[in-house]
Every structure is written in structure tokens, then in C-alpha cells.
XYZ file of C-alpha atoms in Angstrom:
159
model
C 191.295 87.259 98.742
C 192.018 82.917 99.532
C 194.661 82.095 101.870
C 197.061 80.128 100.077
C 196.550 75.964 102.333
C 199.465 74.337 101.784
C 199.165 71.341 100.056
C 201.289 67.866 100.322
C 202.185 65.431 97.791
C 199.140 62.741 99.087
C 197.009 65.980 98.336
C 198.383 66.641 95.435
C 197.934 62.871 93.831
C 193.739 62.596 95.537
C 192.804 65.865 94.296
C 193.959 64.887 90.673
C 192.326 62.010 90.317
C 189.397 63.988 91.590
C 190.254 66.323 88.740
C 189.788 63.972 86.166
C 186.922 62.000 87.300
C 185.193 62.951 90.665
C 182.823 60.465 90.572
C 184.736 57.730 91.639
C 184.034 56.214 95.043
C 186.653 56.689 98.274
C 187.573 53.185 97.632
C 189.128 53.496 94.096
C 190.413 56.581 95.536
C 192.375 55.905 98.323
C 193.907 52.404 95.546
C 195.261 55.402 93.161
C 196.454 57.235 95.347
C 197.821 55.010 97.273
C 196.202 54.926 100.848
C 193.778 53.683 102.747
C 190.159 54.824 102.557
C 189.343 56.737 106.006
C 192.527 58.620 105.521
C 191.650 59.343 101.910
C 187.943 60.004 102.866
C 188.975 62.506 105.918
C 191.909 63.961 103.242
C 189.106 64.826 100.686
C 186.828 66.031 103.461
C 189.522 68.630 105.085
C 190.172 69.982 101.244
C 186.229 70.655 101.232
C 186.040 72.280 104.970
C 189.141 74.737 103.790
C 187.847 75.599 100.167
C 190.183 73.943 98.309
C 187.392 71.741 96.679
C 184.032 74.559 96.217
C 182.018 71.949 94.388
C 181.706 68.712 92.758
C 180.260 68.967 89.290
C 179.208 67.135 86.271
C 181.002 68.219 83.719
C 178.368 68.464 80.360
C 179.088 68.278 76.720
C 177.783 71.404 75.491
C 177.435 70.130 72.361
C 175.725 67.182 72.928
C 173.085 69.461 74.448
C 172.230 71.773 71.670
C 174.947 74.578 72.910
C 177.513 74.219 70.154
C 178.488 78.071 69.496
C 180.975 79.490 71.714
C 182.085 83.450 71.272
C 183.914 85.217 73.807
C 183.560 89.070 74.689
C 185.728 91.304 75.315
C 183.170 94.309 77.040
C 184.431 98.133 77.761
C 181.602 99.556 80.387
C 180.859 103.531 79.425
C 182.058 104.266 82.735
C 184.030 101.902 85.099
C 183.344 102.881 88.422
C 183.142 100.456 91.520
C 179.564 101.007 91.716
C 179.485 99.938 87.660
C 181.557 97.131 87.970
C 179.003 95.583 90.620
C 176.266 96.025 89.280
C 177.666 94.830 85.944
C 178.978 91.982 88.123
C 174.943 91.159 89.582
C 173.906 90.804 86.199
C 176.492 88.939 84.416
C 175.753 86.292 87.160
C 171.822 86.025 86.111
C 173.108 85.675 82.333
C 173.328 81.777 82.173
C 174.514 82.500 78.503
C 177.642 83.676 80.273
C 179.925 80.538 81.713
C 183.057 82.583 82.551
C 183.191 86.138 83.532
C 187.023 87.775 84.369
C 187.117 90.980 85.325
C 190.354 91.865 83.311
C 193.493 95.005 82.554
C 193.522 96.584 79.721
C 191.173 97.828 76.765
C 188.253 96.680 78.225
C 187.594 95.837 81.052
C 185.526 92.123 81.209
C 185.940 88.957 79.052
C 182.855 86.587 79.261
C 182.972 83.138 78.191
C 179.913 83.318 75.825
C 177.599 79.534 75.369
C 174.844 79.566 73.268
C 172.643 77.526 71.034
C 174.447 78.926 67.555
C 175.068 82.332 66.087
C 171.546 84.202 66.801
C 171.108 82.895 70.395
C 174.546 84.842 70.606
C 173.139 88.202 68.995
C 169.978 87.986 71.302
C 171.753 87.517 74.305
C 174.377 90.512 72.393
C 171.826 92.538 71.730
C 169.098 92.248 73.870
C 171.397 91.532 77.355
C 174.204 92.793 76.884
C 174.415 95.853 74.402
C 170.972 96.925 75.523
C 172.270 97.910 79.169
C 173.134 101.547 79.923
C 176.938 100.322 81.685
C 178.525 98.523 78.954
C 179.935 100.947 75.842
C 181.037 98.540 73.364
C 181.815 95.054 72.861
C 184.046 93.039 71.273
C 182.701 88.772 70.103
C 185.717 86.496 69.170
C 183.318 83.595 67.765
C 185.260 80.011 68.679
C 185.420 77.589 65.298
C 187.542 75.393 67.088
C 188.179 74.052 71.515
C 191.689 72.582 70.581
C 191.681 72.160 74.628
C 188.531 72.340 77.239
C 189.585 70.923 81.040
C 188.977 72.336 84.698
C 191.918 70.706 85.616
C 194.664 72.748 88.097
C 197.964 72.610 87.087
C 198.995 70.824 90.314
C 202.834 71.294 91.135
C 203.704 69.589 94.633
C 206.123 71.748 95.994
């Protein structure tokens, strides 16, 4: 469990800017956040050191690189023990098709967001990786027909 870090309004402004475009220069971020460059740089450094900013990445348009198929897979483990969950967690990290994995409550144990080139590639993933595993007892898939909103930005609010 992570410790909550108190963010002040300046932190929130900087984080909102970075979530929109992390490729901006410190000067641009500082100007937009209404502060000078050195305090802005220190603030970003502190946000990285404390783990508030985990990674700075490029978000690739999946369709432009031939990954136009998205499905959500609801996975039920045969025996949802701690050991089986830890083993499944490790497997998921090796599967590039899985871009998000959430352990959830209810009738199933996991929700996976799977990205693939097409339905055949998803079927291959389903048969050869997910269902070919003795840990898994059932998978229910929901195929995305249209993405309405897709953002990595969190809804940050000032306290």
C-alpha cells in the first residue's frame, strides 16, 4: 500500500500539464503553471523521487501501428489461492498483448485489457496463452467496437 502524498495546488497544476504533454520543456511547463523554472524543475524532481510520477512515456496510437483490436477478458481461476494469483500475476507480465490487468472482486478474479492486431491474433492469445494454462478455469470476452474515451490522465483535484 502506498502512502498518500499531499499535493499542493502548484503540484496539481504541474501534474495536469505533464499528463497532457510530458514532452514540454521545463520553461514551457513553468510558464503555463505560473512559476519560475528552477522551482518547477525541483517540484518535478520531487514528484519523481516520491513516486507520484512513476514513468514518463510516449503513448502510441495503437491503430497506426496495426493494433486495431481490443477486448476485455474476464478471467476466473480454477482455484483462486494466493499462490495461484501470484503465479498468474507473473504470467500476465510476460504477455505483451495484455496492457492492463486488474484483480477484481465478484464472479471472476481478473479483468484484462488485451490489444491485438485482429480477432485472429486475439483468438491465438486466448487459446495458446490464456486457456492453455491450468490456472484458468473460464474466460469471458467482451470485444470493443468503438473507443469513446481513452486517456492516461488521472482526475487530479485540489484539496
